[in-house]
């Protein structure tokens, strides 16, 4: 029996869990995937928006603007890469200039500092910008973050304080009796709590329906991306946006906190919530649009394409409220852009305003909002590195050649709370497999590390979800 | 900082040949740094035969070929480190390596030979459509899993790419009891050796779909089905030509790319093929750093890799033994009509080398090929081939006396009908 | 009179050969093509390379190959047999792993040296 169950371990579920961990509450997270951060949070632009774009007065605007300044602190506490690089919304035609003006006004209404910069200044700070660029709206408070580590480390922080995480638990049925919710999962387990937080992403309307709430619908909206290798620092220095349209913020080009470049996303409503695919027509569309802003993008440096789904609500704003007919059942739904940047303020509101109505929030005495920082070999000096290897030789064994990740760094995650259970989970945490060769060299080593840690045969190591084993059998009569 | 006269990064076929030849030229302080658990590089997993026809007049398997060179390295007691990764390199030839015994070490090299091989183009790089699923991997990765680690990767296999690696893996998977449903090749001709078409496809009744590529990949967690579609000569999909295959494995054999992260870090100039710009001594744009093997340009025949390694070893030795030697004026080398690339990209006009070998690939299959080497438009050498194809690297040898002053040397090919 | 078409694999040239029912060969550039074509029709043989189990502490497989080409018809029986073979270290390149396998006159040899 729990005080609270959170359905969904994306960035919302993770930050809510972390916030709840500060109080004397018994909390469980149910995640349907084989890892946290497996849905929309795993596949997005990773941008900490400044907040000039959302319509003033909406929850999107309110929570975006409130959260943006907090990222230095949160990322420091949770050991998450974050860079406040600023964004540029670029006008390439005279007809777009009034729209830039309108965005400036909107920024002022939202309380976001922006300024219009001239062609010359734009060219100075972004040498590769299109020659057609006339002016740009510069938002200095925009930034980029690592959404995987934000989510994973927040969950670790919560688990450090007693939160329980249950993976591969898809909620299929919910019943209610005497103010207690019983959640039934596909694996035929049951979980009970007084308060349930529906942070199920694209499935949040499906979850809502399980308690009879039919008043909102989430339509998955797919975005496809290119990932470029970290081929050169400074190819692009800011998040580069086109002018926004009805379809959304548009196809952008941005550096990532790892030095890669992301190009995308497209925007199309789809009916399929599970299989997220890419196709050549859409990717070509993304390419052509991106080239309008940065004409010389070296597509020969593409190392990966991916797609993600946005949880788009019919009503265009976040749906963050207690269920109208189910007290204690709190929906945090429709968290599409700017959901990532807004997540700190969203989680505050969920706990301080909504949960508070239902449960006493007694501060936990020894609550620590920080996690122990992780070793990143690349950030160590030669002497530090050498001393570390002497204590633990695993840090000397480089597993991933492209990103230079050691066995020690992978094992560090395996030994702490919220460990990886699959090859992809290792990749999200350590970047092993993220580079040019896309796991060609390191995958076998990652498989062995996982097999050794979990004491399972290598043929049981999954690429991602359960049922995605890479090696299916030993090729002879010997044991796997 | 510890000093080593000659550091060779990579203990595969190129690095081994370079080490042996540098030693035989008089360099005794040599260190080979190899990331894997054994020397031999990719040859260790190429268990099929066909290697060594030129060098040994025998058809050896990959491991046997490697072992011949490893024996020569051991005979000379050349030092090497295994399970060791070079993690940084600068233009002063200082490099840092890491392993679990010594930790993180920085050494200063008198000269360096980069024999770092290549990596395989991945699903992401070719923007393979569909979902990202288990069961999709490169052919070389599958080859390692099957031959070195000893695991089956799938039971119903389809292969994209009819280059030799794809063909070899078609046979290997069939021999291991998998059902190989077909090989798709986007070009209208196969890139593989005719012998491999016979022995890898025909022998096992594996169909080859020329002018086809993968248009979709389906599955939940693992690949379950693929669709191939025919393409026209502009590589556009031809509607209505889709064919579905129920599979659990898709192997990709879609190209190799030279691996030069370290050279890039050190600031050496790379060409558009991702191999470094070198001169006829195989010296990169950083004096004292040389390149050979697949890291320089992708090879088809290991014997030529060994020859190239040998030349790099000789050049590095000369660099160490003649510290006051200065490069003379260089002529630029560029690919001309229908030539994809040429190596080396620079030649010292006053080079003392008896012969300079130009290595190149044509852009498309050409019958009755007439190859012309020109300096500033004046032909200095010609050659004929009954046919030339992109999947076979060609060589043309220039003698010292063929060279003359000029600014641009081009290699071009025409069909001599 | 129907002819069988073959691609010669004796050298990279890959001549397109035609063989009639009397084993007359046309399309060859050199005598090796005639021998190849006749062999392919009457007794096709292949070099086969695969791996066997080994009790080494650091590697699971030993690469092996037929020392001389084996009849095509025996390829899969050969694979089935080799799947059960386990070699003990040390083994040296060239060591015979199976002598006269399946009574074919062909030996299976190690193509790698593994000492421990």
PDB file of N, CA and C in Angstrom, chain B residues 255-311:
ATOM      1  N   UNK B 255      29.016  -0.156 -46.619  1.00  0.00           N
ATOM      2  CA  UNK B 255      30.192   0.694 -46.799  1.00  0.00           C
ATOM      3  C   UNK B 255      31.054   0.798 -45.562  1.00  0.00           C
ATOM      4  N   UNK B 256      32.319   1.058 -45.810  1.00  0.00           N
ATOM      5  CA  UNK B 256      33.307   1.235 -44.739  1.00  0.00           C
ATOM      6  C   UNK B 256      33.817   2.664 -44.792  1.00  0.00           C
ATOM      7  N   UNK B 257      34.128   3.215 -43.622  1.00  0.00           N
ATOM      8  CA  UNK B 257      34.608   4.597 -43.556  1.00  0.00           C
ATOM      9  C   UNK B 257      35.911   4.628 -42.766  1.00  0.00           C
ATOM     10  N   UNK B 258      36.956   5.233 -43.318  1.00  0.00           N
ATOM     11  CA  UNK B 258      38.220   5.307 -42.572  1.00  0.00           C
ATOM     12  C   UNK B 258      38.031   5.989 -41.223  1.00  0.00           C
ATOM     13  N   UNK B 259      38.710   5.451 -40.219  1.00  0.00           N
ATOM     14  CA  UNK B 259      38.557   5.905 -38.853  1.00  0.00           C
ATOM     15  C   UNK B 259      39.724   6.798 -38.461  1.00  0.00           C
ATOM     16  N   UNK B 260      39.506   8.089 -38.426  1.00  0.00           N
ATOM     17  CA  UNK B 260      40.611   9.010 -38.182  1.00  0.00           C
ATOM     18  C   UNK B 260      40.311  10.069 -37.130  1.00  0.00           C
ATOM     19  N   UNK B 261      39.599   9.675 -36.071  1.00  0.00           N
ATOM     20  CA  UNK B 261      39.309  10.629 -34.994  1.00  0.00           C
ATOM     21  C   UNK B 261      40.578  11.229 -34.425  1.00  0.00           C
ATOM     22  N   UNK B 262      41.602  10.388 -34.247  1.00  0.00           N
ATOM     23  CA  UNK B 262      42.838  10.882 -33.623  1.00  0.00           C
ATOM     24  C   UNK B 262      43.550  11.874 -34.541  1.00  0.00           C
ATOM     25  N   UNK B 263      43.598  11.560 -35.823  1.00  0.00           N
ATOM     26  CA  UNK B 263      44.265  12.484 -36.747  1.00  0.00           C
ATOM     27  C   UNK B 263      43.510  13.804 -36.814  1.00  0.00           C
ATOM     28  N   UNK B 264      42.187  13.711 -36.728  1.00  0.00           N
ATOM     29  CA  UNK B 264      41.374  14.932 -36.752  1.00  0.00           C
ATOM     30  C   UNK B 264      41.670  15.759 -35.527  1.00  0.00           C
ATOM     31  N   UNK B 265      41.793  15.085 -34.402  1.00  0.00           N
ATOM     32  CA  UNK B 265      42.096  15.767 -33.146  1.00  0.00           C
ATOM     33  C   UNK B 265      43.446  16.466 -33.249  1.00  0.00           C
ATOM     34  N   UNK B 266      44.397  15.801 -33.893  1.00  0.00           N
ATOM     35  CA  UNK B 266      45.740  16.368 -34.006  1.00  0.00           C
ATOM     36  C   UNK B 266      45.808  17.478 -35.050  1.00  0.00           C
ATOM     37  N   UNK B 267      44.776  17.599 -35.851  1.00  0.00           N
ATOM     38  CA  UNK B 267      44.736  18.697 -36.818  1.00  0.00           C
ATOM     39  C   UNK B 267      45.241  18.335 -38.205  1.00  0.00           C
ATOM     40  N   UNK B 268      45.377  17.030 -38.499  1.00  0.00           N
ATOM     41  CA  UNK B 268      45.805  16.646 -39.853  1.00  0.00           C
ATOM     42  C   UNK B 268      44.670  16.923 -40.827  1.00  0.00           C
ATOM     43  N   UNK B 269      45.027  17.209 -42.067  1.00  0.00           N
ATOM     44  CA  UNK B 269      43.999  17.496 -43.064  1.00  0.00           C
ATOM     45  C   UNK B 269      43.435  16.181 -43.586  1.00  0.00           C
ATOM     46  N   UNK B 270      42.104  16.091 -43.621  1.00  0.00           N
ATOM     47  CA  UNK B 270      41.464  14.889 -44.149  1.00  0.00           C
ATOM     48  C   UNK B 270      40.817  15.213 -45.488  1.00  0.00           C
ATOM     49  N   UNK B 271      40.694  14.189 -46.327  1.00  0.00           N
ATOM     50  CA  UNK B 271      40.019  14.398 -47.604  1.00  0.00           C
ATOM     51  C   UNK B 271      38.535  14.071 -47.448  1.00  0.00           C
ATOM     52  N   UNK B 272      37.788  14.256 -48.511  1.00  0.00           N
ATOM     53  CA  UNK B 272      36.348  14.008 -48.409  1.00  0.00           C
ATOM     54  C   UNK B 272      36.030  12.529 -48.230  1.00  0.00           C
ATOM     55  N   UNK B 273      36.988  11.648 -48.470  1.00  0.00           N
ATOM     56  CA  UNK B 273      36.762  10.222 -48.251  1.00  0.00           C
ATOM     57  C   UNK B 273      36.914   9.870 -46.781  1.00  0.00           C
ATOM     58  N   UNK B 274      37.282  10.861 -45.941  1.00  0.00           N
ATOM     59  CA  UNK B 274      37.546  10.715 -44.506  1.00  0.00           C
ATOM     60  C   UNK B 274      38.901  10.080 -44.229  1.00  0.00           C
ATOM     61  N   UNK B 275      39.683   9.826 -45.280  1.00  0.00           N
ATOM     62  CA  UNK B 275      41.068   9.412 -45.072  1.00  0.00           C
ATOM     63  C   UNK B 275      41.951  10.649 -45.079  1.00  0.00           C
ATOM     64  N   UNK B 276      43.152  10.578 -44.502  1.00  0.00           N
ATOM     65  CA  UNK B 276      44.005  11.761 -44.469  1.00  0.00           C
ATOM     66  C   UNK B 276      44.632  12.072 -45.827  1.00  0.00           C
ATOM     67  N   UNK B 277      45.014  13.332 -46.004  1.00  0.00           N
ATOM     68  CA  UNK B 277      45.771  13.748 -47.190  1.00  0.00           C
ATOM     69  C   UNK B 277      47.215  13.333 -46.946  1.00  0.00           C
ATOM     70  N   UNK B 278      47.778  12.581 -47.870  1.00  0.00           N
ATOM     71  CA  UNK B 278      49.155  12.111 -47.704  1.00  0.00           C
ATOM     72  C   UNK B 278      49.954  12.388 -48.966  1.00  0.00           C
ATOM     73  N   UNK B 279      51.287  12.299 -48.806  1.00  0.00           N
ATOM     74  CA  UNK B 279      52.153  12.409 -49.988  1.00  0.00           C
ATOM     75  C   UNK B 279      52.616  11.007 -50.389  1.00  0.00           C
ATOM     76  N   UNK B 280      53.577  10.948 -51.331  1.00  0.00           N
ATOM     77  CA  UNK B 280      53.955   9.628 -51.855  1.00  0.00           C
ATOM     78  C   UNK B 280      54.672   8.790 -50.804  1.00  0.00           C
ATOM     79  N   UNK B 281      55.108   9.426 -49.709  1.00  0.00           N
ATOM     80  CA  UNK B 281      55.725   8.659 -48.613  1.00  0.00           C
ATOM     81  C   UNK B 281      54.662   8.206 -47.600  1.00  0.00           C
ATOM     82  N   UNK B 282      53.429   8.556 -47.873  1.00  0.00           N
ATOM     83  CA  UNK B 282      52.301   8.280 -46.961  1.00  0.00           C
ATOM     84  C   UNK B 282      52.369   9.126 -45.697  1.00  0.00           C
ATOM     85  N   UNK B 283      53.081  10.262 -45.787  1.00  0.00           N
ATOM     86  CA  UNK B 283      53.128  11.182 -44.652  1.00  0.00           C
ATOM     87  C   UNK B 283      51.901  12.094 -44.723  1.00  0.00           C
ATOM     88  N   UNK B 284      51.252  12.286 -43.576  1.00  0.00           N
ATOM     89  CA  UNK B 284      50.074  13.158 -43.532  1.00  0.00           C
ATOM     90  C   UNK B 284      50.546  14.608 -43.533  1.00  0.00           C
ATOM     91  N   UNK B 285      49.609  15.543 -43.350  1.00  0.00           N
ATOM     92  CA  UNK B 285      49.988  16.955 -43.326  1.00  0.00           C
ATOM     93  C   UNK B 285      50.681  17.321 -42.018  1.00  0.00           C
ATOM     94  N   UNK B 286      50.796  16.374 -41.083  1.00  0.00           N
ATOM     95  CA  UNK B 286      51.602  16.605 -39.880  1.00  0.00           C
ATOM     96  C   UNK B 286      52.921  15.852 -40.064  1.00  0.00           C
ATOM     97  N   UNK B 287      54.035  16.570 -40.109  1.00  0.00           N
ATOM     98  CA  UNK B 287      55.320  15.902 -40.345  1.00  0.00           C
ATOM     99  C   UNK B 287      55.565  14.811 -39.303  1.00  0.00           C
ATOM    100  N   UNK B 288      56.007  13.645 -39.777  1.00  0.00           N
ATOM    101  CA  UNK B 288      56.306  12.566 -38.853  1.00  0.00           C
ATOM    102  C   UNK B 288      55.123  11.683 -38.519  1.00  0.00           C
ATOM    103  N   UNK B 289      53.926  12.025 -39.011  1.00  0.00           N
ATOM    104  CA  UNK B 289      52.767  11.133 -38.810  1.00  0.00           C
ATOM    105  C   UNK B 289      52.370  10.562 -40.167  1.00  0.00           C
ATOM    106  N   UNK B 290      52.367   9.217 -40.242  1.00  0.00           N
ATOM    107  CA  UNK B 290      52.098   8.529 -41.497  1.00  0.00           C
ATOM    108  C   UNK B 290      50.805   7.740 -41.378  1.00  0.00           C
ATOM    109  N   UNK B 291      50.249   7.356 -42.517  1.00  0.00           N
ATOM    110  CA  UNK B 291      48.972   6.633 -42.514  1.00  0.00           C
ATOM    111  C   UNK B 291      49.029   5.485 -43.511  1.00  0.00           C
ATOM    112  N   UNK B 292      48.374   4.372 -43.180  1.00  0.00           N
ATOM    113  CA  UNK B 292      48.351   3.255 -44.114  1.00  0.00           C
ATOM    114  C   UNK B 292      47.148   2.368 -43.822  1.00  0.00           C
ATOM    115  N   UNK B 293      46.806   1.549 -44.786  1.00  0.00           N
ATOM    116  CA  UNK B 293      45.719   0.593 -44.611  1.00  0.00           C
ATOM    117  C   UNK B 293      44.362   1.241 -44.783  1.00  0.00           C
ATOM    118  N   UNK B 294      43.347   0.622 -44.188  1.00  0.00           N
ATOM    119  CA  UNK B 294      41.977   1.108 -44.357  1.00  0.00           C
ATOM    120  C   UNK B 294      41.756   2.485 -43.760  1.00  0.00           C
ATOM    121  N   UNK B 295      42.632   2.894 -42.833  1.00  0.00           N
ATOM    122  CA  UNK B 295      42.488   4.241 -42.265  1.00  0.00           C
ATOM    123  C   UNK B 295      42.823   5.292 -43.311  1.00  0.00           C
ATOM    124  N   UNK B 296      43.672   4.919 -44.270  1.00  0.00           N
ATOM    125  CA  UNK B 296      44.040   5.851 -45.329  1.00  0.00           C
ATOM    126  C   UNK B 296      42.990   5.832 -46.439  1.00  0.00           C
ATOM    127  N   UNK B 297      42.686   4.632 -46.903  1.00  0.00           N
ATOM    128  CA  UNK B 297      41.582   4.466 -47.850  1.00  0.00           C
ATOM    129  C   UNK B 297      41.173   3.000 -47.826  1.00  0.00           C
ATOM    130  N   UNK B 298      39.914   2.742 -48.106  1.00  0.00           N
ATOM    131  CA  UNK B 298      39.385   1.390 -47.956  1.00  0.00           C
ATOM    132  C   UNK B 298      39.949   0.480 -49.041  1.00  0.00           C
ATOM    133  N   UNK B 299      40.513  -0.649 -48.602  1.00  0.00           N
ATOM    134  CA  UNK B 299      41.131  -1.619 -49.516  1.00  0.00           C
ATOM    135  C   UNK B 299      40.225  -2.813 -49.741  1.00  0.00           C
ATOM    136  N   UNK B 300      40.485  -3.554 -50.832  1.00  0.00           N
ATOM    137  CA  UNK B 300      39.773  -4.811 -51.062  1.00  0.00           C
ATOM    138  C   UNK B 300      40.670  -5.995 -50.831  1.00  0.00           C
ATOM    139  N   UNK B 301      41.979  -5.840 -51.050  1.00  0.00           N
ATOM    140  CA  UNK B 301      42.910  -6.961 -51.050  1.00  0.00           C
ATOM    141  C   UNK B 301      43.953  -6.727 -49.980  1.00  0.00           C
ATOM    142  N   UNK B 302      44.026  -7.647 -49.021  1.00  0.00           N
ATOM    143  CA  UNK B 302      44.881  -7.417 -47.858  1.00  0.00           C
ATOM    144  C   UNK B 302      46.360  -7.350 -48.243  1.00  0.00           C
ATOM    145  N   UNK B 303      46.725  -8.017 -49.317  1.00  0.00           N
ATOM    146  CA  UNK B 303      48.129  -7.971 -49.734  1.00  0.00           C
ATOM    147  C   UNK B 303      48.566  -6.535 -50.023  1.00  0.00           C
ATOM    148  N   UNK B 304      47.672  -5.756 -50.599  1.00  0.00           N
ATOM    149  CA  UNK B 304      48.019  -4.365 -50.897  1.00  0.00           C
ATOM    150  C   UNK B 304      48.057  -3.530 -49.620  1.00  0.00           C
ATOM    151  N   UNK B 305      47.238  -3.936 -48.624  1.00  0.00           N
ATOM    152  CA  UNK B 305      47.309  -3.270 -47.317  1.00  0.00           C
ATOM    153  C   UNK B 305      48.701  -3.499 -46.730  1.00  0.00           C
ATOM    154  N   UNK B 306      49.173  -4.733 -46.806  1.00  0.00           N
ATOM    155  CA  UNK B 306      50.500  -5.045 -46.266  1.00  0.00           C
ATOM    156  C   UNK B 306      51.584  -4.273 -47.011  1.00  0.00           C
ATOM    157  N   UNK B 307      51.463  -4.180 -48.332  1.00  0.00           N
ATOM    158  CA  UNK B 307      52.450  -3.408 -49.108  1.00  0.00           C
ATOM    159  C   UNK B 307      52.453  -1.960 -48.656  1.00  0.00           C
ATOM    160  N   UNK B 308      51.252  -1.437 -48.441  1.00  0.00           N
ATOM    161  CA  UNK B 308      51.138  -0.031 -48.041  1.00  0.00           C
ATOM    162  C   UNK B 308      51.735   0.160 -46.646  1.00  0.00           C
ATOM    163  N   UNK B 309      51.456  -0.804 -45.759  1.00  0.00           N
ATOM    164  CA  UNK B 309      52.041  -0.744 -44.425  1.00  0.00           C
ATOM    165  C   UNK B 309      53.543  -0.778 -44.495  1.00  0.00           C
ATOM    166  N   UNK B 310      54.049  -1.603 -45.384  1.00  0.00           N
ATOM    167  CA  UNK B 310      55.502  -1.719 -45.558  1.00  0.00           C
ATOM    168  C   UNK B 310      56.084  -0.372 -45.968  1.00  0.00           C
ATOM    169  N   UNK B 311      55.426   0.289 -46.917  1.00  0.00           N
ATOM    170  CA  UNK B 311      55.906   1.591 -47.372  1.00  0.00           C
ATOM    171  C   UNK B 311      55.860   2.602 -46.237  1.00  0.00           C
TER     172      UNK B 311
END
